[in-house]
mmCIF file of C-alpha atoms (C1' of nucleotides) in Angstrom:
data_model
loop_
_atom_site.group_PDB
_atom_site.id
_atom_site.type_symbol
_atom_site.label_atom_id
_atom_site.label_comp_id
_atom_site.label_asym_id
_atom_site.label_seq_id
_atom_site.Cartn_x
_atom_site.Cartn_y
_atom_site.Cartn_z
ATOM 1 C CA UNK A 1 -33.042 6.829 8.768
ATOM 2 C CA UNK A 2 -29.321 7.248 7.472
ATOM 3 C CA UNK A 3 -28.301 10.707 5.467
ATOM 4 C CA UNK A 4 -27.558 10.163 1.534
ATOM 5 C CA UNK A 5 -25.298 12.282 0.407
ATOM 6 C CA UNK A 6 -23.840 12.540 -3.282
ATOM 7 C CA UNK A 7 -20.578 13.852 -5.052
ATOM 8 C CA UNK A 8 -20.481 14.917 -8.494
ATOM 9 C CA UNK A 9 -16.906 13.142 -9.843
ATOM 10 C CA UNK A 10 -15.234 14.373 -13.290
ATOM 11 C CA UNK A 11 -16.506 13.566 -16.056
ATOM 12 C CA UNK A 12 -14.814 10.283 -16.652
ATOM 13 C CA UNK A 13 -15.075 8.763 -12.846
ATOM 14 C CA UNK A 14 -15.807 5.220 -12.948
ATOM 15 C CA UNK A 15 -15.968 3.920 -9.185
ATOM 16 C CA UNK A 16 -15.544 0.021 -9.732
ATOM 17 C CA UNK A 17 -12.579 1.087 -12.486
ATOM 18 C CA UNK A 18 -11.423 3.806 -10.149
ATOM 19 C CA UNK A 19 -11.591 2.277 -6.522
ATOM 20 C CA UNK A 20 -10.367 -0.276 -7.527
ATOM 21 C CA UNK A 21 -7.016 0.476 -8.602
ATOM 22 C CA UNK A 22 -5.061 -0.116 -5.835
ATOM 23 C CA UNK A 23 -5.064 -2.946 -3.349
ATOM 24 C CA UNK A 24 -5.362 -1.148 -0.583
ATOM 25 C CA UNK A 25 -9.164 -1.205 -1.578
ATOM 26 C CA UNK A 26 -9.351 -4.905 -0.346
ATOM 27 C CA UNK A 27 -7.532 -4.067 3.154
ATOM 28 C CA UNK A 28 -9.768 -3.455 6.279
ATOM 29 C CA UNK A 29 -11.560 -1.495 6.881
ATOM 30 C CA UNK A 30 -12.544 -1.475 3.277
ATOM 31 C CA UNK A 31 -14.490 -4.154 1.657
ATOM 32 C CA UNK A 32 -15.485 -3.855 -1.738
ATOM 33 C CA UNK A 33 -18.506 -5.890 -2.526
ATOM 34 C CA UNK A 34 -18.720 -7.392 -6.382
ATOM 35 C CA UNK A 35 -21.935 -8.183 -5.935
ATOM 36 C CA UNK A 36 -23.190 -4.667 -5.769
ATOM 37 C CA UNK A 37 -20.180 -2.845 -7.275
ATOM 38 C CA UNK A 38 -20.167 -0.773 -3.964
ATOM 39 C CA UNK A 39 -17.262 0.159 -1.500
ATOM 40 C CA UNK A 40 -18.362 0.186 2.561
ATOM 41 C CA UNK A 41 -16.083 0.952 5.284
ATOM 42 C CA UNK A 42 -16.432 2.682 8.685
ATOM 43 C CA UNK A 43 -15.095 6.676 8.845
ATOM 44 C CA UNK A 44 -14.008 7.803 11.894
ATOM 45 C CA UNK A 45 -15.875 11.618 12.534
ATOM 46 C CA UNK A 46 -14.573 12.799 15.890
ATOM 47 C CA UNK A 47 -13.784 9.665 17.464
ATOM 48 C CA UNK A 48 -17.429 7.798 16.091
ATOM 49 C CA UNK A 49 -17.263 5.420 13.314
ATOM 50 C CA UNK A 50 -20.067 5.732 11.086
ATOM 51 C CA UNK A 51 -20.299 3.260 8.409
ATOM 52 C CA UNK A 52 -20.789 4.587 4.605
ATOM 53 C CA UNK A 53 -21.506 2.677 1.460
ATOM 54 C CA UNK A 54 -20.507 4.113 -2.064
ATOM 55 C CA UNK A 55 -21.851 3.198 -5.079
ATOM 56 C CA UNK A 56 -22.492 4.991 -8.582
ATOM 57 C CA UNK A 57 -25.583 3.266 -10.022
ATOM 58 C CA UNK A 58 -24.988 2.178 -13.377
ATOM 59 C CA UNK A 59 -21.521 3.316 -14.190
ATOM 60 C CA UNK A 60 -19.204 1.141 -15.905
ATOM 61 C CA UNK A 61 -15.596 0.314 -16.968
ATOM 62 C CA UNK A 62 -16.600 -0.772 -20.287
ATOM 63 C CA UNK A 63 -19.243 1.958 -21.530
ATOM 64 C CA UNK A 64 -18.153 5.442 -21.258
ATOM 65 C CA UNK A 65 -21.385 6.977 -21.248
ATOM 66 C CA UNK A 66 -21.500 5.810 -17.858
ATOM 67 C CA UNK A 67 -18.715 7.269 -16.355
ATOM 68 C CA UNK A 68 -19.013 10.533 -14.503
ATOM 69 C CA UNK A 69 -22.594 9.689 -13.038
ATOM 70 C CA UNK A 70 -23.173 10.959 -9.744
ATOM 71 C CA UNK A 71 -21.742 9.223 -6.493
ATOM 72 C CA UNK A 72 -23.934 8.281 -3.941
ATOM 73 C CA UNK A 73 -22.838 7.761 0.051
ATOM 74 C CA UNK A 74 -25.234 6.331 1.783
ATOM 75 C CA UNK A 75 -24.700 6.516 5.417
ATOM 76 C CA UNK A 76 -26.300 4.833 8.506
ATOM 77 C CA UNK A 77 -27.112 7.217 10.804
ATOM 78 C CA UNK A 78 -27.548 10.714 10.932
ATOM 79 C CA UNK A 79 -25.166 13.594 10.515
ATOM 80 C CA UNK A 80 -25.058 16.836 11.297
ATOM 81 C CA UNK A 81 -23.980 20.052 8.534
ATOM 82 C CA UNK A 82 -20.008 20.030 9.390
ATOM 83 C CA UNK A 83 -20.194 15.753 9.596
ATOM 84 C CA UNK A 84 -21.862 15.536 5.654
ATOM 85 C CA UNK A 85 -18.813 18.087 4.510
ATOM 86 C CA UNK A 86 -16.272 15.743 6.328
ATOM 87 C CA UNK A 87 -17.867 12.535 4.605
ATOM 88 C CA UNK A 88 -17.520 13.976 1.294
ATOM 89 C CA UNK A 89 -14.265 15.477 1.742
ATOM 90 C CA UNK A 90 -13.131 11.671 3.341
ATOM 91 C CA UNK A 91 -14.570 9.545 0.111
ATOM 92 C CA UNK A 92 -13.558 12.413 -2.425
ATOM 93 C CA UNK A 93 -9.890 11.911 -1.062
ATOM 94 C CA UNK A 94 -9.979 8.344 -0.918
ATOM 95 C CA UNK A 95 -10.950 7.869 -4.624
ATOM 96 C CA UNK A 96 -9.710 11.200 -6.407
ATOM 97 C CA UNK A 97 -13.116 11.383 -7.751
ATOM 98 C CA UNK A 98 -11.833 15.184 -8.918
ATOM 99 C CA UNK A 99 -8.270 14.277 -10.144
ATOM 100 C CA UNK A 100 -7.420 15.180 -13.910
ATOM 101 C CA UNK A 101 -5.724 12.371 -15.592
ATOM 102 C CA UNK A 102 -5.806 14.075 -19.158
ATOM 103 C CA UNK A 103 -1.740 14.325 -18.642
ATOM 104 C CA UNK A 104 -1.371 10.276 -17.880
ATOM 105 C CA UNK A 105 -3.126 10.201 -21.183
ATOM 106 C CA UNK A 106 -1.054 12.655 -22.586
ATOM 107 C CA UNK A 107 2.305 10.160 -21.940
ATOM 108 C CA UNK A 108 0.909 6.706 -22.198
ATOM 109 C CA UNK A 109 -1.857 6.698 -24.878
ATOM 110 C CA UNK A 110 -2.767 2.766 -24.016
ATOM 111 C CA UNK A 111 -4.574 4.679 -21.201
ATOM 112 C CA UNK A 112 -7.000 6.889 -22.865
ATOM 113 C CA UNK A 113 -9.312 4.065 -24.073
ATOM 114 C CA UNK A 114 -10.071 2.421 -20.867
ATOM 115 C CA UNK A 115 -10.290 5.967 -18.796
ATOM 116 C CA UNK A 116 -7.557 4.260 -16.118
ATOM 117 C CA UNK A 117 -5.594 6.853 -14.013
ATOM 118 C CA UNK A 118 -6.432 6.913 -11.270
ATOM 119 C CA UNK A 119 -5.049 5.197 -8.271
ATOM 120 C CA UNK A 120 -7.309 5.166 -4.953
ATOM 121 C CA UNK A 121 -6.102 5.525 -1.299
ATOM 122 C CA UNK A 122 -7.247 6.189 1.671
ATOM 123 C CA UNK A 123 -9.127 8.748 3.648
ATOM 124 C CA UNK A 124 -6.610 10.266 5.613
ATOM 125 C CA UNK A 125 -2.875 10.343 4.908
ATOM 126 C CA UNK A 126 -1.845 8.678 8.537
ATOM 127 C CA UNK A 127 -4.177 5.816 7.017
ATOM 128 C CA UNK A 128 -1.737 5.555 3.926
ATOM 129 C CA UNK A 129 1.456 5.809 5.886
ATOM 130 C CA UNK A 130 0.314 2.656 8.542
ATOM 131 C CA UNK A 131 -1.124 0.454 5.460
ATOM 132 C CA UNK A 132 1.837 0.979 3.657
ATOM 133 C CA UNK A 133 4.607 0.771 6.531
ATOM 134 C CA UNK A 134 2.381 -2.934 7.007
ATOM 135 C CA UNK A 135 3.066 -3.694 3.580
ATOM 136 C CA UNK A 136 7.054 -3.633 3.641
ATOM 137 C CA UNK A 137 8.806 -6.528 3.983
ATOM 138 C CA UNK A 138 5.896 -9.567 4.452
ATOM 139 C CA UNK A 139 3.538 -11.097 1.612
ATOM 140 C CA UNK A 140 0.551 -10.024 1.137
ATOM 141 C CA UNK A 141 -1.270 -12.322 3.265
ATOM 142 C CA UNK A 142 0.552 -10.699 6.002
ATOM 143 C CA UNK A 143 -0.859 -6.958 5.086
ATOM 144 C CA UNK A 144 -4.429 -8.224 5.097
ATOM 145 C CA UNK A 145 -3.998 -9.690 8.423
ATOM 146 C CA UNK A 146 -2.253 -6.846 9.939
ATOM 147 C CA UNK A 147 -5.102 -4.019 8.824
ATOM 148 C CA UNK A 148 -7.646 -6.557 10.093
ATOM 149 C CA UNK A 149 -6.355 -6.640 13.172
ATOM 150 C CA UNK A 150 -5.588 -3.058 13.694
ATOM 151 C CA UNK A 151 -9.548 -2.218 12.419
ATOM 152 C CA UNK A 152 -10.320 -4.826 15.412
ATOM 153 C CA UNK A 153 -8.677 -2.478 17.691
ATOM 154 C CA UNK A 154 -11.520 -0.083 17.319
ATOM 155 C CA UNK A 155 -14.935 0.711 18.233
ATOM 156 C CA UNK A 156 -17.257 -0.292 15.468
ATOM 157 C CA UNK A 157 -13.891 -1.695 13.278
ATOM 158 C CA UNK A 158 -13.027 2.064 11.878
ATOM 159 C CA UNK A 159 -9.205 2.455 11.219
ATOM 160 C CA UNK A 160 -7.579 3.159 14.411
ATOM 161 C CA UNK A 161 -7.053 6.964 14.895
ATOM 162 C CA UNK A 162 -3.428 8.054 15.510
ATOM 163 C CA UNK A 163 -4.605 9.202 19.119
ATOM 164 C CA UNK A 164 -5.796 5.438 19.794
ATOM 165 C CA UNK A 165 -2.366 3.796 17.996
ATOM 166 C CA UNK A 166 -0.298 6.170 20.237
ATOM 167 C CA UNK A 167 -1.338 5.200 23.062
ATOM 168 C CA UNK A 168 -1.416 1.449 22.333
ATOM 169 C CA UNK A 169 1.642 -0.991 23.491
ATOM 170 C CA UNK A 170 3.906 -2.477 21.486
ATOM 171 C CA UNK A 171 3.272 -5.827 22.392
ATOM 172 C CA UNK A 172 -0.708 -5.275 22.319
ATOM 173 C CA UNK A 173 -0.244 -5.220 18.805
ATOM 174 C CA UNK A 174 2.173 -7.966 18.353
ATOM 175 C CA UNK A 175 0.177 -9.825 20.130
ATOM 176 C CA UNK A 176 -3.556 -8.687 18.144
ATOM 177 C CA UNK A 177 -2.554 -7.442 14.983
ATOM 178 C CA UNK A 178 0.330 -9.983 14.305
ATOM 179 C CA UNK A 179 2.233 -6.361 13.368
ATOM 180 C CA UNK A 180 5.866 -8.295 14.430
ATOM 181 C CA UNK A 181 8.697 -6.215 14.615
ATOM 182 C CA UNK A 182 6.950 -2.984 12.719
ATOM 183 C CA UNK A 183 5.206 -2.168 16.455
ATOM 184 C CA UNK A 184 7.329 0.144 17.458
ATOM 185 C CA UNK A 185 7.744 2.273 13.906
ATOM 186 C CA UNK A 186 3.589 2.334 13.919
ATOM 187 C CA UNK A 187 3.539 3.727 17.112
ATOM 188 C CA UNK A 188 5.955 5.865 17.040
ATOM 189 C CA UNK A 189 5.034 7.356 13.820
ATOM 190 C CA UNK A 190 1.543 7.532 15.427
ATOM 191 C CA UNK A 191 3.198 9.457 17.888
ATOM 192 C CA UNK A 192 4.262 11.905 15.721
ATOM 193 C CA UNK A 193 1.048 12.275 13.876
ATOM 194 C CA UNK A 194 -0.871 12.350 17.312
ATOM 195 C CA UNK A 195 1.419 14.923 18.661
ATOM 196 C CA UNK A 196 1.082 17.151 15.313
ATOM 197 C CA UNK A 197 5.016 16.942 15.385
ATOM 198 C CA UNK A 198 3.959 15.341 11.648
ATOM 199 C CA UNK A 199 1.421 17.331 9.883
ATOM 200 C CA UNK A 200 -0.992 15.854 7.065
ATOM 201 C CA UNK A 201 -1.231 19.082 5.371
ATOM 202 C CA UNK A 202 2.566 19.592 5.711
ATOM 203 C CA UNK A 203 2.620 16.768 3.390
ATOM 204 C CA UNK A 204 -0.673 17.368 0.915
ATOM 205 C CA UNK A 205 0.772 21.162 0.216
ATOM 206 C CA UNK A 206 1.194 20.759 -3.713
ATOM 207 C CA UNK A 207 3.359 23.627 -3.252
ATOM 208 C CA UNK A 208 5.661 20.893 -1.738
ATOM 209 C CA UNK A 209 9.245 19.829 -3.837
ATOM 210 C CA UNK A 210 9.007 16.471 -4.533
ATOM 211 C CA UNK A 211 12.535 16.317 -3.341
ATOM 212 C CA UNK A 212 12.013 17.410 0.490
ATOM 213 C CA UNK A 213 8.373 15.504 0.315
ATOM 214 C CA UNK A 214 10.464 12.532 -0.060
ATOM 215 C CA UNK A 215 13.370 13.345 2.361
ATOM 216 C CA UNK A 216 10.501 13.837 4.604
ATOM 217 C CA UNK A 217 8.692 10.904 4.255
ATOM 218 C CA UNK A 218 11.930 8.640 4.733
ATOM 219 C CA UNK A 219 12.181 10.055 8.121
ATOM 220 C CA UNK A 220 9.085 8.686 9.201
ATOM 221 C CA UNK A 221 9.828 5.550 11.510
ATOM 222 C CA UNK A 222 9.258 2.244 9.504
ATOM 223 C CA UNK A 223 9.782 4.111 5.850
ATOM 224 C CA UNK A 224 12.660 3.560 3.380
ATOM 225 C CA UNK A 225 13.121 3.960 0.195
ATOM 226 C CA UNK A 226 10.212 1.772 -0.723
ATOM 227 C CA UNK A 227 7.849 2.980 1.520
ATOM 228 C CA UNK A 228 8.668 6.545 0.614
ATOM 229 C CA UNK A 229 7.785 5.839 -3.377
ATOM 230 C CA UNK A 230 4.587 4.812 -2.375
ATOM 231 C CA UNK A 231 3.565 7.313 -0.324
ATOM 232 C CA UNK A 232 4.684 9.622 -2.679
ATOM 233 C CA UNK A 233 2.013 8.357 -5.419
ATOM 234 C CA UNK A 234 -0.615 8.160 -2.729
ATOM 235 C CA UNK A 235 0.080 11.836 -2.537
ATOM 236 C CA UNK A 236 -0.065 12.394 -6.344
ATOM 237 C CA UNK A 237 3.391 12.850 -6.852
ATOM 238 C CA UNK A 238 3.890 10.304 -9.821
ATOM 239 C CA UNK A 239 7.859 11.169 -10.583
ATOM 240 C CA UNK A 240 9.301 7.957 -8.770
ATOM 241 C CA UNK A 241 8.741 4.814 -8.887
ATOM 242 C CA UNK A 242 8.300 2.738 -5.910
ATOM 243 C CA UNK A 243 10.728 -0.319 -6.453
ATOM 244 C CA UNK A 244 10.012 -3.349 -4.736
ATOM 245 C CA UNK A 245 10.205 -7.477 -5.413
ATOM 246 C CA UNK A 246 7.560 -7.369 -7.539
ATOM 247 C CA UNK A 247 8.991 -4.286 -9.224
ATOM 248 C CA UNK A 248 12.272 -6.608 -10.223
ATOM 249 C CA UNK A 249 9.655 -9.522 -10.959
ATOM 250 C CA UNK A 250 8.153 -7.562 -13.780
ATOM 251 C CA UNK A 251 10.940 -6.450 -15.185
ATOM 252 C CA UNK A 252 12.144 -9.462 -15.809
ATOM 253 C CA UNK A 253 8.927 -11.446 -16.500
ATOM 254 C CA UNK A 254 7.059 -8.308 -18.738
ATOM 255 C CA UNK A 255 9.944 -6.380 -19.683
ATOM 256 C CA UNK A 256 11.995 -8.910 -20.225
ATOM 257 C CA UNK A 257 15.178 -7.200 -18.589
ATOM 258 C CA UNK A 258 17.856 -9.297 -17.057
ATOM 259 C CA UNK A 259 20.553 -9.388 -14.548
ATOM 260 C CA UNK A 260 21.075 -8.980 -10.650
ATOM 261 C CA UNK A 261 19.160 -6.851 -8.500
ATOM 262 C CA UNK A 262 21.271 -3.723 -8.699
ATOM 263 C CA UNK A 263 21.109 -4.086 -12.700
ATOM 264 C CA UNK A 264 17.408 -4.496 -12.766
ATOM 265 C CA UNK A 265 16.929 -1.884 -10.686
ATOM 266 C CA UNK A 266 19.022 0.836 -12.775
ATOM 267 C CA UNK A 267 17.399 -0.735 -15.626
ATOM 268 C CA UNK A 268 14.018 -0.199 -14.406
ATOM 269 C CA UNK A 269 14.691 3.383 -13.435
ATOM 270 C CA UNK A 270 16.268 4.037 -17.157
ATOM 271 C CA UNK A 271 13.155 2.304 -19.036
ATOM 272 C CA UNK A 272 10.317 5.055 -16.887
ATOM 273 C CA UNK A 273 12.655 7.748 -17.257
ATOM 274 C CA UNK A 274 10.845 8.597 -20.277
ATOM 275 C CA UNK A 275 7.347 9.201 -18.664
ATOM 276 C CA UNK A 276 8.619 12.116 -16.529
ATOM 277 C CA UNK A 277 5.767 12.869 -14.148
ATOM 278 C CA UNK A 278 3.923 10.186 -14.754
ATOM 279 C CA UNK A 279 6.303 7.646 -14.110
ATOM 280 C CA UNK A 280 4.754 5.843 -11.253
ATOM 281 C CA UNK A 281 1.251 5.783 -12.881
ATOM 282 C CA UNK A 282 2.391 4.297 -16.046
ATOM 283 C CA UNK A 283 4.671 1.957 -14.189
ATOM 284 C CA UNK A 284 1.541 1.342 -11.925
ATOM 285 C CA UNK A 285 -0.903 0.593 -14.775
ATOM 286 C CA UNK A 286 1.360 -1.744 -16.438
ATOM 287 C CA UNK A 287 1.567 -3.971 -13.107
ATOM 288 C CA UNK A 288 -2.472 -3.777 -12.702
ATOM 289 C CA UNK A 289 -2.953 -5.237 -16.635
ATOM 290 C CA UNK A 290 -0.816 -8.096 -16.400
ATOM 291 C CA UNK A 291 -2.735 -9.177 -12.988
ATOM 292 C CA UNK A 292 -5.903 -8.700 -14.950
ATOM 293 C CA UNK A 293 -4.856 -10.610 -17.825
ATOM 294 C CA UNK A 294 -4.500 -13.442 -15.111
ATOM 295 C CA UNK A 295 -7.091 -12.737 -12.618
ATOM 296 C CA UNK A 296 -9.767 -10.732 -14.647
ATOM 297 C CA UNK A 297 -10.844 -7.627 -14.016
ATOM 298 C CA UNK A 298 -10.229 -5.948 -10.576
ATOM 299 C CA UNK A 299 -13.398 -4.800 -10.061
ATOM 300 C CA UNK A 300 -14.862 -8.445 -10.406
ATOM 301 C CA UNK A 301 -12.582 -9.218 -7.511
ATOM 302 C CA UNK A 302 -13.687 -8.889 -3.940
ATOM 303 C CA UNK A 303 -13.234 -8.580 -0.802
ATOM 304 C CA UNK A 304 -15.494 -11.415 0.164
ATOM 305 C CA UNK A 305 -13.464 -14.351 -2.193
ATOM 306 C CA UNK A 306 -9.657 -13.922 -0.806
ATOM 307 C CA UNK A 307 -8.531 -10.484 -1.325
ATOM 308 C CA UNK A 308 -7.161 -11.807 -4.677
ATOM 309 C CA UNK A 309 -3.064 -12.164 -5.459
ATOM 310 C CA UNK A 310 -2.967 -8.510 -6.346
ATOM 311 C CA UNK A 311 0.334 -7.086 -4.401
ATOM 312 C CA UNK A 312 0.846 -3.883 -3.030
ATOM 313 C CA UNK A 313 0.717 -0.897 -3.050
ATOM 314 C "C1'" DG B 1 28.547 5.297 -0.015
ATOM 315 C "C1'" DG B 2 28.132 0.386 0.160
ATOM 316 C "C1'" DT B 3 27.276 -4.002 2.639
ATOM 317 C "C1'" DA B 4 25.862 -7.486 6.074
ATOM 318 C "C1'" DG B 5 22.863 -9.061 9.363
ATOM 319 C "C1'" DA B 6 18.862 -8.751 12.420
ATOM 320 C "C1'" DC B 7 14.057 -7.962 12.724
ATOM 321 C "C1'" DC B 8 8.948 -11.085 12.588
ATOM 322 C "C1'" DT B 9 5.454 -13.726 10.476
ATOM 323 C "C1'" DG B 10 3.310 -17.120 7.646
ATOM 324 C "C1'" DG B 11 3.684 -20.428 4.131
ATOM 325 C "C1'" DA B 12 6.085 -24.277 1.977
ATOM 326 C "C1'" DC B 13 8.497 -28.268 2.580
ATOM 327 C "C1'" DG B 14 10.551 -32.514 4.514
ATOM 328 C "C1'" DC B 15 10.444 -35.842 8.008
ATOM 329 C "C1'" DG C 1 2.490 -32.453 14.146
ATOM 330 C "C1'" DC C 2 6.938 -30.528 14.340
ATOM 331 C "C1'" DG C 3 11.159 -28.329 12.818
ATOM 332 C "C1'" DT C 4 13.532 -25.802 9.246
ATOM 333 C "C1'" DC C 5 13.946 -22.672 5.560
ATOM 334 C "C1'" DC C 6 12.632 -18.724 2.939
ATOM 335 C "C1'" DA C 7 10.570 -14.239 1.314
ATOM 336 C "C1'" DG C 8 9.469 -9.627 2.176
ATOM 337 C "C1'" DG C 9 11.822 -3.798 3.220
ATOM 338 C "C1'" DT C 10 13.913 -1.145 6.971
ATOM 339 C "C1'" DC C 11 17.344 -0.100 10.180
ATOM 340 C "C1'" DT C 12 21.820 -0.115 12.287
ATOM 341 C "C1'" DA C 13 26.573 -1.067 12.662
ATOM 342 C "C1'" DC C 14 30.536 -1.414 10.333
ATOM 343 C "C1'" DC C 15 34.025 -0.927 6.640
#
DNA sequence: GGTAGACCTGGACGC
DNA sequence: GCGTCCAGGTCTACC
C-alpha cells in the first residue's frame, strides 16, 4: 500500500495548464500521461527512487472553477514523516503550485483569462542546470535522448544524483547518453554541486541580485549566455530573456522584425524591455501560443506520442 | 570587446 | 547503404 499525500496549490493552479508549460515536462524522467492528465516520474529520497504520480481530479484549463482543487501524489511505497515533507516540498518546487502570478497579469493582460503564468521545472535546481546545459546547442531530438539516457544511468530510472554524475566517466556517457562533447561540463559541474563548492540555496536565496545570480550561473561549466537566461527563469527571475534560434525565429516569423542576427537580437531585447520583470514570462507565453495554435493544446500532448515539436526551455 | 573555429550528434539530402 | 552537409550554444584563442 503506497502513501497519498496532497498539496493545497493557489487558488488558480491548474496542473495540466501549469505542468505543462515548459518542455522540460516531456524529458525523462518525467512523462506526462494525456490520457489521465497526470505527471509520474521517479524522486530520488536519499539515494532511493520512489515513483510518484500527480494528478488534480477534475481541474481544468478551460473552467476556472476548477482550478485550485487539491493536488494529489500518489506514491508507491511507503514513506516515513521526514520522506512525505521531502515529496511535497520536491512536486511543490517542480510546478510552483504556490507562485503568485497576479504581477504577469498585471503587465500582459492577454494572460489573465487563461490563468497562464506559470512555468514548471524541475525538482531540484542541479536537475535544471543538467537538462538545460543538454539543451544548448543540438535539436530537440537530441535533449530527449540525452535525459533518457542519463535517467538509464540510475537505479529505478530517477534523475541521476550529482554524487552518481560525479563520479561517472566522460566517455561512459558519450558512449550511453549520446551527451557528445557536453561530458565533461556535466561532470564537472556535477562536481561542483557534489562537492557543495556550488550551493542550490546559494542560488534559490531571493535575496540574490539578479546581476551576480547571473554572473554566477555563467560560471558554471557548459553555461553561456543562453544557458544562464534560462536558468534564471527556472529560478523565478523573469528580467532576461533567454535568446536562442528559436528566439530570432519568432521574431521574425511573429514579430515580424527583420535583419541579421545581431539586429534581431537588439531588436528583441528593445521590444520586452517594456515588461520589466516579467520579461521572460511574457516572452515565454508568447512562444507557447503560437506552438498551440499549431499543435493544440500542450496539455493534450504527451509524452507517450513523440514529445511533440515544442523547443526548449 | 568582437570574431572565428572547434566541439558532437542526428537528421536531411544526394548518390 | 554510405558520405556529406548543416543546425544547435559554449568555449577558447586570437586580434
Amino acid at each position: 500500500m503506497g502513501a497519498r499525500l496532497s498539496i493545497k496549490p493557489a487558488a488558480d493552479f491548474c496542473l495540466p495548464r501549469d505542468a505543462c508549460s515548459n518542455g522540460f515536462m516531456l524529458l525523462a524522467p518525467n512523462r506526462w500521461s494525456f490520457g489521465s492528465q497526470s505527471l509520474d516520474r521517479p524522486l530520488s529520497l536519499d539515494g532511493r527512487a520512489v515513483r510518484v504520480r500527480v494528478s488534480q481530479p477534475g481541474a481544468s484549463p478551460d473552467d476556472c472553477s476548477s482550478w485550485g482543487a487539491p493536488v494529489g501524489i500518489a506514491v508507491d511505497g511507503a514513506l516515513a514523516r521526514d520522506e512525505r515533507a521531502a515529496v511535497k516540498q520536491l512536486i511543490a518546487r517542480m510546478l510552483r503550485v504556490h507562485d503568485d502570478v497576479q504581477g504577469l497579469h498585471d503587465v500582459d493582460t492577454r494572460l489573465r483569462a487563461t490563468g497562464r503564468g506559470r512555468i514548471s521545472r524541475s525538482p531540484t535546481f542541479f536537475e535544471d542546470v543538467i537538462k538545460t546545459i543538454t539543451s544548448c546547442n543540438v535539436q530537440w531530438g537530441g535533449t530527449v535522448a540525452m535525459n533518457a539516457g542519463l535517467c538509464a544511468l540510475s537505479a529505478g530510472g530517477a534523475f541521476p544524483a550529482a554524487a552518481k554524475l560525479a563520479r561517472t566517466r566522460p566517455a561512459t556517457l558519450r558512449a550511453k547518453c549520446r551527451v557528445g562533447y557536453r561530458d565533461v561540463s556535466i561532470i564537472r559541474t556535477a562536481k561542483l554541486f557534489a562537492s557543495g563548492n556550488a550551493d542550490p540555496a546559494w542560488f534559490e536565496d531571493p535575496a540574490r541580485e539578479d546581476d551576480e545570480l547571473f554572473a554566477a550561473l555563467k560560471r558554471l561549466p557548459g553555461v553561456g549566455p543562453y544557458a544562464a537566461g534560462n536558468l534564471m527563469q527556472l529560478l523565478g527571475r523573469y528580467s532576461r530573456l533567454a535568446i536562442d534560434t528559436e528566439t530570432l525565429r519568432h521574431a521574425r516569423t511573429a514579430l515580424g522584425m527583420t535583419g541579421d542576427e545581431r539586429a534581431l537580437r537588439k531588436k528583441v531585447e528593445a521590444h520586452y524591455e517594456r515588461f520589466g520583470a516579467e520579461r521572460f514570462r511574457v516572452y515565454w507565453f508568447e512562444l507557447l501560443a503560437e506552438y498551440e495554435t499549431k499543435h493544440g493544446p500542450i496539455w493534450m500532448w504527451s509524452s507517450d506520442n513523440g514529445a511533440g515539436d515544442i523547443t526548449k526551455p
